Coordinates of C-alpha atoms and ligand atoms in Angstrom, one line a residue:
M18 CA 99.6 133.9 157.6
A19 CA 96.5 134.3 155.1
A20 CA 95.7 137.9 156.0
V21 CA 99.1 139.4 155.5
S22 CA 100.3 137.3 152.7
A23 CA 97.4 138.1 150.4
C24 CA 99.1 141.4 149.5
S25 CA 102.6 140.3 149.3
S26 CA 103.1 140.2 145.5
D27 CA 103.9 143.4 144.0
T28 CA 101.2 145.3 142.2
D29 CA 100.6 149.2 142.1
E30 CA 97.0 148.9 141.3
P31 CA 95.3 151.9 143.0
D32 CA 92.7 149.9 144.8
R33 CA 95.6 147.5 146.0
A34 CA 97.3 150.6 147.3
A35 CA 94.1 152.0 149.1
E36 CA 93.7 148.6 150.7
V37 CA 97.2 148.4 152.2
E38 CA 97.0 151.9 153.3
A39 CA 93.5 150.9 155.2
R40 CA 95.0 147.9 156.7
L41 CA 98.0 149.7 157.9
Q42 CA 95.9 152.4 159.5
T43 CA 93.9 149.7 161.4
V44 CA 97.2 147.9 162.6
I45 CA 98.3 151.5 163.8
Q46 CA 95.4 152.0 165.8
K47 CA 94.9 148.6 167.0
Y48 CA 98.4 147.9 168.3
D49 CA 98.8 151.8 169.3
V50 CA 101.7 152.1 167.3
R51 CA 103.7 155.5 167.9
A52 CA 106.4 157.7 166.7
V53 CA 109.1 158.8 169.3
D54 CA 107.9 162.3 170.7
P55 CA 111.1 164.4 171.0
T56 CA 109.3 166.7 173.1
T57 CA 109.4 164.3 176.1
L58 CA 113.0 163.5 175.9
G59 CA 115.0 166.6 177.0
A60 CA 117.7 166.0 174.4
P61 CA 120.4 168.9 174.7
S62 CA 121.2 170.7 171.7
I63 CA 124.5 170.0 169.6
D64 CA 124.9 173.8 169.9
D65 CA 124.9 173.9 173.9
P66 CA 128.2 174.7 175.4
L67 CA 128.3 171.5 177.2
S68 CA 127.5 169.4 174.0
Q69 CA 130.2 171.3 172.1
L70 CA 132.9 170.4 174.9
G71 CA 131.5 167.0 174.6
K72 CA 132.1 167.0 171.3
K73 CA 136.0 167.9 171.5
L74 CA 136.5 165.2 174.2
F75 CA 134.7 162.6 172.0
F76 CA 137.1 163.4 169.4
S77 CA 140.3 163.5 171.4
K78 CA 143.0 160.8 171.5
A79 CA 144.2 162.2 174.9
L80 CA 141.4 160.0 176.6
S81 CA 143.4 156.8 175.5
G82 CA 146.4 155.8 177.4
D83 CA 148.6 155.8 174.5
Q84 CA 146.9 158.7 172.8
D85 CA 145.9 156.8 169.7
T86 CA 142.1 156.1 170.2
A87 CA 139.1 158.4 170.6
C88 CA 135.5 157.4 171.2
A89 CA 135.2 158.4 167.9
S90 CA 137.3 156.0 166.8
C91 CA 134.4 153.3 167.1
H92 CA 131.6 155.9 166.9
H93 CA 132.0 158.1 164.2
P94 CA 128.9 160.1 163.0
S95 CA 130.0 159.7 159.5
L96 CA 129.8 155.9 160.0
G97 CA 126.2 155.6 161.4
G98 CA 127.4 156.2 165.0
G99 CA 129.4 153.0 164.8
D100 CA 132.7 152.0 163.1
D101 CA 131.4 150.1 160.1
L102 CA 133.3 146.7 161.2
S103 CA 132.0 143.8 162.5
L104 CA 134.3 143.9 165.4
P105 CA 136.2 146.7 166.4
I106 CA 139.8 147.6 166.5
G107 CA 141.0 150.3 169.1
V108 CA 144.4 150.8 170.4
D109 CA 147.5 149.9 168.6
A110 CA 145.9 150.3 165.0
V111 CA 148.4 150.5 162.3
D112 CA 147.1 153.7 161.4
P113 CA 144.9 155.1 164.2
D114 CA 143.0 157.6 162.0
L115 CA 141.8 155.1 159.3
L116 CA 138.3 153.8 160.4
G117 CA 136.0 151.2 158.8
P118 CA 137.0 148.4 156.7
G119 CA 140.8 148.4 156.2
R120 CA 141.5 149.2 159.8
R121 CA 144.1 146.9 161.0
H122 CA 145.9 146.0 164.1
Q123 CA 149.6 146.1 164.4
S124 CA 151.3 142.7 164.2
S125 CA 154.0 143.7 166.5
A126 CA 151.8 144.7 169.3
E127 CA 151.3 142.7 172.4
H128 CA 148.3 140.7 173.5
W129 CA 147.4 140.4 169.8
D130 CA 146.1 136.8 168.5
G131 CA 145.4 138.1 164.7
G132 CA 142.0 139.1 164.7
P133 CA 139.6 142.0 166.0
T134 CA 140.5 142.8 169.8
V135 CA 137.1 143.8 171.0
P136 CA 134.7 141.1 171.3
R137 CA 131.4 142.8 170.4
N138 CA 130.2 144.9 167.8
S139 CA 130.2 148.5 168.4
P140 CA 126.5 149.9 168.3
T141 CA 125.5 153.1 167.0
V142 CA 125.4 156.0 169.7
F143 CA 123.0 157.6 167.6
N144 CA 119.6 158.1 169.3
F145 CA 121.0 156.5 172.6
I146 CA 119.0 159.0 174.6
L147 CA 116.2 156.8 173.6
Y148 CA 117.5 153.7 175.7
E149 CA 115.7 154.3 179.2
K150 CA 116.8 151.0 181.1
T151 CA 119.8 149.2 179.7
V152 CA 123.2 149.8 178.1
F153 CA 125.4 147.5 176.3
H154 CA 124.8 144.1 174.8
D155 CA 124.4 142.5 178.0
G156 CA 122.9 145.2 180.0
R157 CA 125.9 145.5 182.3
I158 CA 124.9 149.2 182.9
E159 CA 121.3 149.6 183.6
V160 CA 118.6 151.5 185.7
V161 CA 118.0 149.7 189.1
A162 CA 115.8 150.9 191.7
D163 CA 118.0 153.3 193.5
G164 CA 120.0 154.6 190.7
I165 CA 122.3 153.0 188.0
R166 CA 124.2 149.9 188.3
T167 CA 127.7 149.5 186.4
P168 CA 130.3 147.0 186.2
N169 CA 131.7 148.9 189.4
S170 CA 128.8 147.8 191.5
S171 CA 127.4 144.6 192.1
F172 CA 124.6 143.2 190.2
G173 CA 121.3 144.9 191.1
T174 CA 123.1 147.8 193.2
A175 CA 123.5 151.2 192.2
D176 CA 127.0 152.5 191.5
P177 CA 127.4 156.0 193.7
H178 CA 129.6 157.2 190.8
A179 CA 127.4 156.6 188.1
G180 CA 126.8 160.1 187.2
E181 CA 123.5 161.7 186.2
S182 CA 122.3 159.7 183.2
L183 CA 123.1 156.4 181.3
A184 CA 125.2 158.0 179.1
A185 CA 127.3 159.7 181.6
A186 CA 127.6 156.4 183.3
Q187 CA 128.7 154.7 180.1
A188 CA 131.5 157.3 179.4
R189 CA 133.1 155.8 182.3
F190 CA 133.9 152.7 181.0
P191 CA 135.7 152.6 177.5
V192 CA 138.4 154.2 179.1
T193 CA 139.2 151.3 181.6
S194 CA 139.1 148.8 178.8
A195 CA 142.7 148.1 177.7
E196 CA 141.4 147.0 174.0
E197 CA 139.1 149.7 173.3
M198 CA 141.0 152.9 174.8
R199 CA 143.5 152.6 177.9
G200 CA 146.0 150.5 176.4
F201 CA 148.2 147.8 178.2
H202 CA 150.6 150.3 179.9
F203 CA 148.4 153.2 181.6
A204 CA 146.6 152.6 184.7
A205 CA 148.1 149.0 184.5
N206 CA 148.6 148.5 188.1
E207 CA 146.1 147.1 190.3
G208 CA 143.9 149.8 191.9
D209 CA 144.9 152.2 189.1
D210 CA 141.4 154.2 188.1
A211 CA 142.1 155.2 184.5
R212 CA 139.4 157.8 184.9
L213 CA 141.5 159.6 187.8
L214 CA 144.5 159.4 186.1
L215 CA 143.0 160.8 182.9
G216 CA 141.6 163.7 184.8
A217 CA 145.1 164.3 186.2
R218 CA 146.6 164.4 182.7
L219 CA 144.2 166.6 181.4
R220 CA 145.1 168.8 184.2
G221 CA 148.6 168.4 183.4
E222 CA 149.6 166.5 186.3
D223 CA 151.3 163.4 184.3
G224 CA 153.4 165.6 182.2
E225 CA 152.0 163.8 179.1
L226 CA 150.1 167.0 177.5
D227 CA 152.2 170.2 176.7
Q228 CA 151.4 173.1 179.0
V229 CA 149.5 174.9 176.0
A230 CA 147.3 171.6 175.8
V231 CA 146.6 171.7 179.5
D232 CA 146.1 175.7 179.6
N233 CA 143.5 175.1 176.6
W234 CA 141.7 172.5 178.4
A235 CA 141.2 174.4 181.4
A236 CA 139.8 177.5 179.5
E237 CA 137.5 175.0 177.7
F238 CA 136.1 173.5 181.0
A239 CA 135.9 176.9 182.7
A240 CA 134.1 178.5 179.9
V241 CA 131.4 175.8 180.6
Y242 CA 131.7 174.9 184.2
G243 CA 133.0 178.2 185.8
A244 CA 136.7 178.5 187.2
E245 CA 135.2 178.5 190.9
T246 CA 134.9 174.7 191.7
Q247 CA 138.2 172.9 191.9
P248 CA 139.4 171.0 190.1
V249 CA 138.1 172.7 187.0
V250 CA 138.9 169.4 184.9
S251 CA 137.8 166.1 186.3
Y252 CA 136.9 162.9 184.5
Q253 CA 133.5 163.1 186.0
R254 CA 132.8 166.2 184.0
V255 CA 134.7 164.8 180.9
A256 CA 131.6 162.0 181.2
A257 CA 128.7 164.5 181.7
A258 CA 130.4 166.5 178.7
I259 CA 130.5 163.7 176.5
A260 CA 126.9 162.5 177.5
A261 CA 125.6 165.8 176.6
Y262 CA 127.2 165.6 173.0
E263 CA 125.8 161.6 172.8
N264 CA 122.3 162.9 174.1
S265 CA 122.4 165.8 171.2
Q266 CA 122.4 163.1 168.7
L267 CA 118.6 162.6 167.9
F268 CA 118.2 161.2 164.4
I269 CA 114.6 160.3 164.2
D270 CA 113.1 162.4 161.0
N271 CA 112.5 159.2 159.2
P272 CA 109.8 158.2 156.9
W273 CA 108.1 155.6 159.0
F274 CA 107.8 158.5 161.6
R275 CA 106.7 161.2 159.2
Y276 CA 104.1 158.9 158.0
L277 CA 102.8 158.0 161.6
N278 CA 102.9 162.0 162.1
G279 CA 100.2 162.2 159.1
D280 CA 102.4 162.2 155.9
R281 CA 100.4 159.6 154.0
H282 CA 103.2 159.9 151.0
A283 CA 106.2 159.0 153.2
L284 CA 106.2 155.4 152.5
S285 CA 106.5 153.1 149.4
L286 CA 103.6 150.6 149.2
S287 CA 106.4 147.8 149.8
A288 CA 107.5 149.7 153.1
K289 CA 103.8 149.7 154.3
R290 CA 103.3 146.2 153.8
G291 CA 106.4 145.5 155.6
A292 CA 105.1 147.8 158.4
I293 CA 102.0 145.8 158.8
L294 CA 103.9 142.5 158.9
F295 CA 106.5 144.4 161.4
N296 CA 103.7 145.6 163.7
T297 CA 101.4 142.7 163.6
P298 CA 101.8 139.8 166.3
A299 CA 102.5 136.5 164.9
A300 CA 99.2 135.1 166.6
D301 CA 97.4 137.6 164.4
G302 CA 99.0 136.7 161.2
G303 CA 102.0 139.4 161.2
A304 CA 105.7 138.5 161.7
G305 CA 105.7 139.4 165.3
C306 CA 108.6 141.7 165.4
T307 CA 107.3 144.1 168.0
S308 CA 107.2 141.3 170.7
C309 CA 110.7 142.3 171.1
H310 CA 111.3 145.5 168.7
S311 CA 108.4 147.3 170.7
G312 CA 107.7 150.9 171.4
P313 CA 108.6 154.0 169.5
A314 CA 112.4 153.3 169.7
M315 CA 111.4 149.6 168.6
T316 CA 113.3 147.9 171.6
D317 CA 111.8 146.4 174.8
E318 CA 115.5 146.8 176.2
S319 CA 115.2 143.3 177.2
F320 CA 117.2 140.1 176.4
H321 CA 116.5 137.4 174.3
V322 CA 118.1 134.2 172.8
L323 CA 118.5 134.5 169.0
A324 CA 121.4 132.2 168.7
M325 CA 123.0 134.6 166.5
P326 CA 126.8 133.4 165.2
Q327 CA 129.6 133.8 167.8
I328 CA 132.7 135.1 166.0
G329 CA 135.5 136.8 167.4
R330 CA 137.4 136.8 170.7
G331 CA 134.2 136.4 172.6
K332 CA 134.2 137.1 176.1
G333 CA 136.1 133.8 177.4
D334 CA 133.2 131.8 178.4
D335 CA 132.7 128.3 177.5
E336 CA 135.5 125.7 177.9
N337 CA 137.0 126.9 174.4
L338 CA 137.2 130.1 176.1
R339 CA 135.8 132.3 173.0
G340 CA 132.2 132.2 173.9
D341 CA 130.0 134.9 175.2
H342 CA 127.1 134.2 177.1
G343 CA 125.6 137.6 177.1
R344 CA 123.1 138.4 179.7
Y345 CA 124.0 135.4 181.7
R346 CA 127.5 137.1 182.5
E347 CA 125.6 139.6 184.7
S348 CA 122.2 137.9 186.0
H349 CA 123.6 134.3 186.1
L350 CA 119.9 133.0 185.2
P351 CA 120.2 130.0 183.4
E352 CA 117.3 131.2 180.7
D353 CA 119.8 134.1 180.1
K354 CA 122.6 132.3 178.8
Y355 CA 123.3 133.5 175.2
A356 CA 120.7 136.2 175.5
F357 CA 121.5 139.7 174.1
R358 CA 119.7 142.9 174.3
T359 CA 117.2 143.9 171.8
P360 CA 118.7 146.9 169.8
S361 CA 116.5 149.7 168.6
L362 CA 116.1 149.7 164.7
L363 CA 115.9 153.2 164.0
N364 CA 118.5 154.2 161.3
V365 CA 119.4 150.4 160.9
S366 CA 120.2 150.5 157.2
E367 CA 123.4 152.7 158.2
T368 CA 124.5 150.6 161.2
G369 CA 125.9 147.5 160.0
P370 CA 127.3 145.0 160.4
Y371 CA 124.5 143.5 162.7
S372 CA 124.1 141.3 165.8
H373 CA 126.3 141.6 168.9
A374 CA 129.4 140.1 167.3
G375 CA 128.7 141.7 163.8
A376 CA 128.3 138.5 162.1
Y377 CA 125.9 139.6 159.6
A378 CA 126.7 142.0 156.6
D379 CA 123.4 142.9 155.6
L380 CA 119.7 143.4 156.7
E381 CA 118.4 140.6 154.7
S382 CA 120.7 138.0 156.4
V383 CA 120.0 139.1 159.8
V384 CA 116.3 139.2 159.4
R385 CA 116.2 135.6 158.0
H386 CA 118.2 134.6 160.8
H387 CA 115.2 135.5 162.8
L388 CA 112.9 133.4 160.9
D389 CA 115.2 130.2 161.0
P390 CA 118.0 130.4 163.3
L391 CA 119.0 126.7 162.7
N392 CA 119.1 127.0 159.2
A393 CA 121.0 130.2 159.1
L394 CA 123.7 128.9 161.5
E395 CA 124.2 125.9 159.2
N396 CA 124.6 127.8 156.3
Y397 CA 126.4 130.7 157.9
D398 CA 129.4 132.0 155.8
I399 CA 131.8 134.2 157.6
R400 CA 133.1 135.4 154.2
Q401 CA 130.3 138.0 153.8
L402 CA 132.4 139.8 156.3
D403 CA 135.0 142.4 155.5
G404 CA 137.5 141.8 158.2
E405 CA 141.0 140.2 158.6
G406 CA 141.7 137.2 160.9
I407 CA 138.2 137.3 162.5
Q408 CA 138.3 134.5 164.9
S409 CA 135.7 131.7 164.4
E410 CA 137.0 128.7 166.3
S411 CA 134.1 128.4 168.4
L412 CA 131.6 129.2 165.7
M413 CA 130.3 125.6 165.7
Y414 CA 130.4 124.9 169.2
T415 CA 128.6 128.2 170.3
A416 CA 126.1 127.3 167.4
E417 CA 125.0 124.3 168.9
E418 CA 125.0 125.4 172.4
S419 CA 123.1 128.6 171.6
I420 CA 120.3 126.8 169.1
L421 CA 120.0 124.3 172.1
Q422 CA 119.3 126.9 174.4
L423 CA 116.7 128.5 172.1
E424 CA 115.2 125.3 171.6
T425 CA 114.7 124.7 175.1
L426 CA 113.1 128.2 176.0
R427 CA 110.8 127.5 173.1
A428 CA 109.8 124.1 174.5
E429 CA 109.1 125.7 177.9
D430 CA 107.3 128.4 176.4
K431 CA 109.9 130.9 177.3
S432 CA 110.8 132.6 174.1
K433 CA 109.3 135.3 172.3
L434 CA 110.7 134.7 169.1
P435 CA 107.9 133.4 166.8
Q436 CA 108.1 130.7 164.1
V437 CA 106.9 132.3 161.4
Q438 CA 107.4 131.5 157.7
L439 CA 107.5 134.6 155.3
D440 CA 108.1 134.5 151.4
D441 CA 110.7 136.3 149.5
G442 CA 108.0 139.2 148.7
Q443 CA 107.4 139.6 152.5
V444 CA 111.0 139.6 153.3
A445 CA 111.6 142.5 150.8
D446 CA 108.8 144.0 152.4
L447 CA 110.3 144.0 155.9
I448 CA 113.4 145.3 154.5
A449 CA 111.8 148.2 152.8
F450 CA 110.3 149.0 156.0
L451 CA 113.5 148.6 158.0
Q452 CA 115.1 151.1 155.4
A453 CA 112.3 153.7 155.9
L454 CA 113.5 153.9 159.7
T455 CA 116.5 156.0 158.8
D456 CA 116.8 159.8 159.0
P457 CA 118.3 161.0 155.9
C458 CA 120.4 163.2 157.8
V459 CA 122.8 160.4 159.0
Q460 CA 123.4 159.6 155.2
D461 CA 124.6 163.0 154.4
R462 CA 128.2 164.3 155.6
D463 CA 127.0 167.8 155.4
C464 CA 124.3 167.2 157.6
V465 CA 126.2 165.4 160.4
S466 CA 129.0 167.7 160.0
K467 CA 127.6 169.5 163.0
W468 CA 128.7 166.8 165.1
I469 CA 132.2 166.2 163.8
P470 CA 134.6 168.9 165.1
G471 CA 135.8 171.1 161.9
P472 CA 138.4 173.9 161.1
E473 CA 136.0 176.0 163.2
D474 CA 136.4 174.5 166.5
T475 CA 139.4 174.6 168.8
D476 CA 141.7 171.6 169.0
P477 CA 142.8 172.0 172.5
D478 CA 145.4 169.3 172.7
Q479 CA 146.0 168.9 168.9
L480 CA 145.3 165.1 169.5
R481 CA 141.8 165.4 167.4
L482 CA 140.9 162.4 165.6
V483 CA 140.8 163.4 161.9
A484 CA 139.4 160.1 160.6
K485 CA 139.4 159.0 156.8
D486 CA 138.3 155.8 155.3
R487 CA 140.8 153.2 153.6
D488 CA 140.8 155.2 150.2
G489 CA 142.2 158.4 152.2
E490 CA 138.7 160.2 152.0
L491 CA 137.9 162.3 155.0
L492 CA 135.1 160.9 157.1
Ligands
HEC526 C1 137.6 150.2 170.3 C2 136.2 150.5 170.0 C3 135.3 151.5 170.9 C4 135.9 152.7 171.5 C5 137.2 153.6 171.2 C6 134.5 153.2 172.3 N1 133.5 152.3 172.2 FE1 131.6 152.6 172.8 N2 131.2 150.7 172.4 C7 132.2 149.7 171.6 C8 131.6 148.4 171.8 C9 132.0 147.0 171.3 C10 130.3 148.5 172.5 C11 129.4 147.3 173.0 C12 130.1 146.8 174.1 C13 129.1 145.7 174.8 O1 127.9 145.6 174.6 O2 129.8 144.8 175.6 C14 130.3 150.0 173.0 C15 129.3 150.4 173.5 C16 128.9 151.9 173.7 C17 127.7 152.6 174.3 C18 126.4 151.7 174.5 C19 125.6 151.8 173.4 C20 124.4 150.8 173.5 O3 123.6 150.7 172.7 O4 124.0 150.3 174.4 C21 127.9 153.9 174.3 C22 127.1 154.9 174.6 C23 129.4 154.2 173.8 N3 130.0 152.7 173.4 C24 130.0 155.1 174.0 C25 131.3 155.4 174.0 C26 132.2 156.8 174.2 C27 131.6 157.6 175.1 C28 133.6 156.0 174.3 C29 134.7 156.8 174.6 C30 134.9 157.3 175.8 C31 133.6 155.0 173.6 N4 132.3 154.5 173.6 C32 134.7 154.5 173.1 C33 133.4 150.1 171.1 C34 134.1 151.2 171.3
HEC527 C1 112.9 137.5 170.6 C2 112.9 138.9 170.6 C3 112.9 139.3 169.0 C4 112.0 139.2 167.9 C5 110.7 138.9 168.0 C6 112.8 140.0 166.8 N1 113.9 140.7 167.1 FE1 115.1 141.4 165.8 N2 116.5 141.2 167.3 C7 116.3 140.9 168.6 C8 118.0 140.6 169.3 C9 117.8 140.1 170.7 C10 118.6 141.1 168.5 C11 120.0 141.0 168.6 C12 120.7 139.9 168.7 C13 122.3 139.8 169.0 O1 122.8 140.8 169.2 O2 122.7 138.8 168.8 C14 117.9 141.6 167.2 C15 118.7 141.9 165.8 C16 117.8 142.4 164.7 C17 118.5 143.2 163.9 C18 119.8 143.7 163.7 C19 120.1 144.9 164.5 C20 121.4 145.3 164.7 O3 121.9 146.4 165.3 O4 122.3 144.3 165.0 C21 117.3 143.3 162.9 C22 117.6 144.2 161.8 C23 116.2 142.8 163.5 N3 116.4 142.3 164.7 C24 115.1 142.9 162.9 C25 114.0 142.2 163.2 C26 112.4 142.1 162.6 C27 112.5 142.5 161.1 C28 111.8 141.1 163.3 C29 110.8 140.5 162.8 C30 110.6 139.6 161.8 C31 112.5 140.9 164.6 N4 113.8 141.4 164.4 C32 112.1 140.2 165.5 C33 115.0 140.2 169.2 C34 114.0 140.0 168.4

């Protein structure tokens, strides 16, 4: 550790600053650290007609069975592309338009057990286009040899209906989940496909939307796709439009990338020291973060056991039924039990709470968990979270199981989580670096407003989510 910790105490002496700068340049050369190159991505513009159609669909509650939830209910651009909650509440909210802390579930609703109804944290959809291989915390949508695998095809096998991109494939699933969007009555019979029924709804075939709404959607889709092909409105097209909207959400103009692209003044001294730690392998005296948060998007898109606290409903794994086995649920490989996908860290200061179950409220606690998972679990305090009734019965059980799993993997040399010790100054430096991964646009309501339907946009079905926070402020 000596090489790195030598510079952790704070000083702004010019020669010290020059030394840190020189060491960071060496690290960048040596480990070939790069910024995301937007020219290779082919991201659509938010101004494209398809993205604009996607924006309206993303905000329409018509895509939920009971017309109370939109994609934006859990992925709002004003909330960093997420929902600002540990665990989401989708359908049956007391006030469907209230997002973030204060969003509550109706106590009278069926299937409610007192806590959040969705078992995993809602990830940001910002920069989703940077994921090239795996989707979701467990990768149950992923690129396979001959296409894209989804929950509708068996492990390792392409789903012929997945669509053109990971985003399009993903957009076919939230509407099938009872807790997220479908509700408990719509498409509730075996064999029902919520997507076919929603396509039919938008075409006016189930009588749920009035004729004006049906005509409006027909006109909106025809303007993009032409009126020739029938049906003009289908869920396949809904998914493609939402995918274009999501893939236009590229927010990568952050200080770190500016620095990598040549702006030597973009980073504070502390962030530079954090960048050295982050990008230097543990074997070379660094914090070893890039053994998993690798590449420009800072994710290997692979799965690792970190034993982060398991709170909430879980996925029904383990005998107490509130566990979540993560990647193991898909791969059934013993080493994947409790493994979750490495998330991208771009804009991470704006995307909390953190981890697959949203167990950590702030960056410091989630970073410290990496450094000493056992100690973090032993001292874990759920009161750091703002959420009512978050289930935590399985916390101790899963903590023991997942720590055991991590220790076993470490003993077999199958864990990539290095055992490093950092002092408080170094942790502060790492956090300063993580904060330099935020594009200022995502902190600015005016800047993200292009991705939020406004008065200038048509509202085809009058079911647009106009979201507010618990103080009644417009999001
Ligand atoms: C009730 C909240 C909720 C709603 C509504 C919702 N999502 Fe999500 N979304 C989630 C959660 C939770 C996950 C993670 C699930 C998992 O990993 O098992 C997720 C994951 C995603 C991901 C994958 C992100 C990643 O990093 O892998 C995308 C993309 C996404 N949602 C888009 C959508 C779209 C499009 C819609 C509307 C059709 C939608 N979501 C509706 C909660 C929600
Ligand atoms: C062994 C692989 C691995 C290493 C090494 C690693 N991480 Fe992680 N990191 C992960 C995984 C996996 C998660 C998500 C865990 C979960 O969801 O339960 C994560 C989550 C995070 C999060 C929370 C992000 C979010 O959106 O929830 C932050 C911040 C983070 N890591 C920072 C770091 C830093 C800083 C380092 C270096 C000190 C580091 N990580 C080293 C795999 C790793």
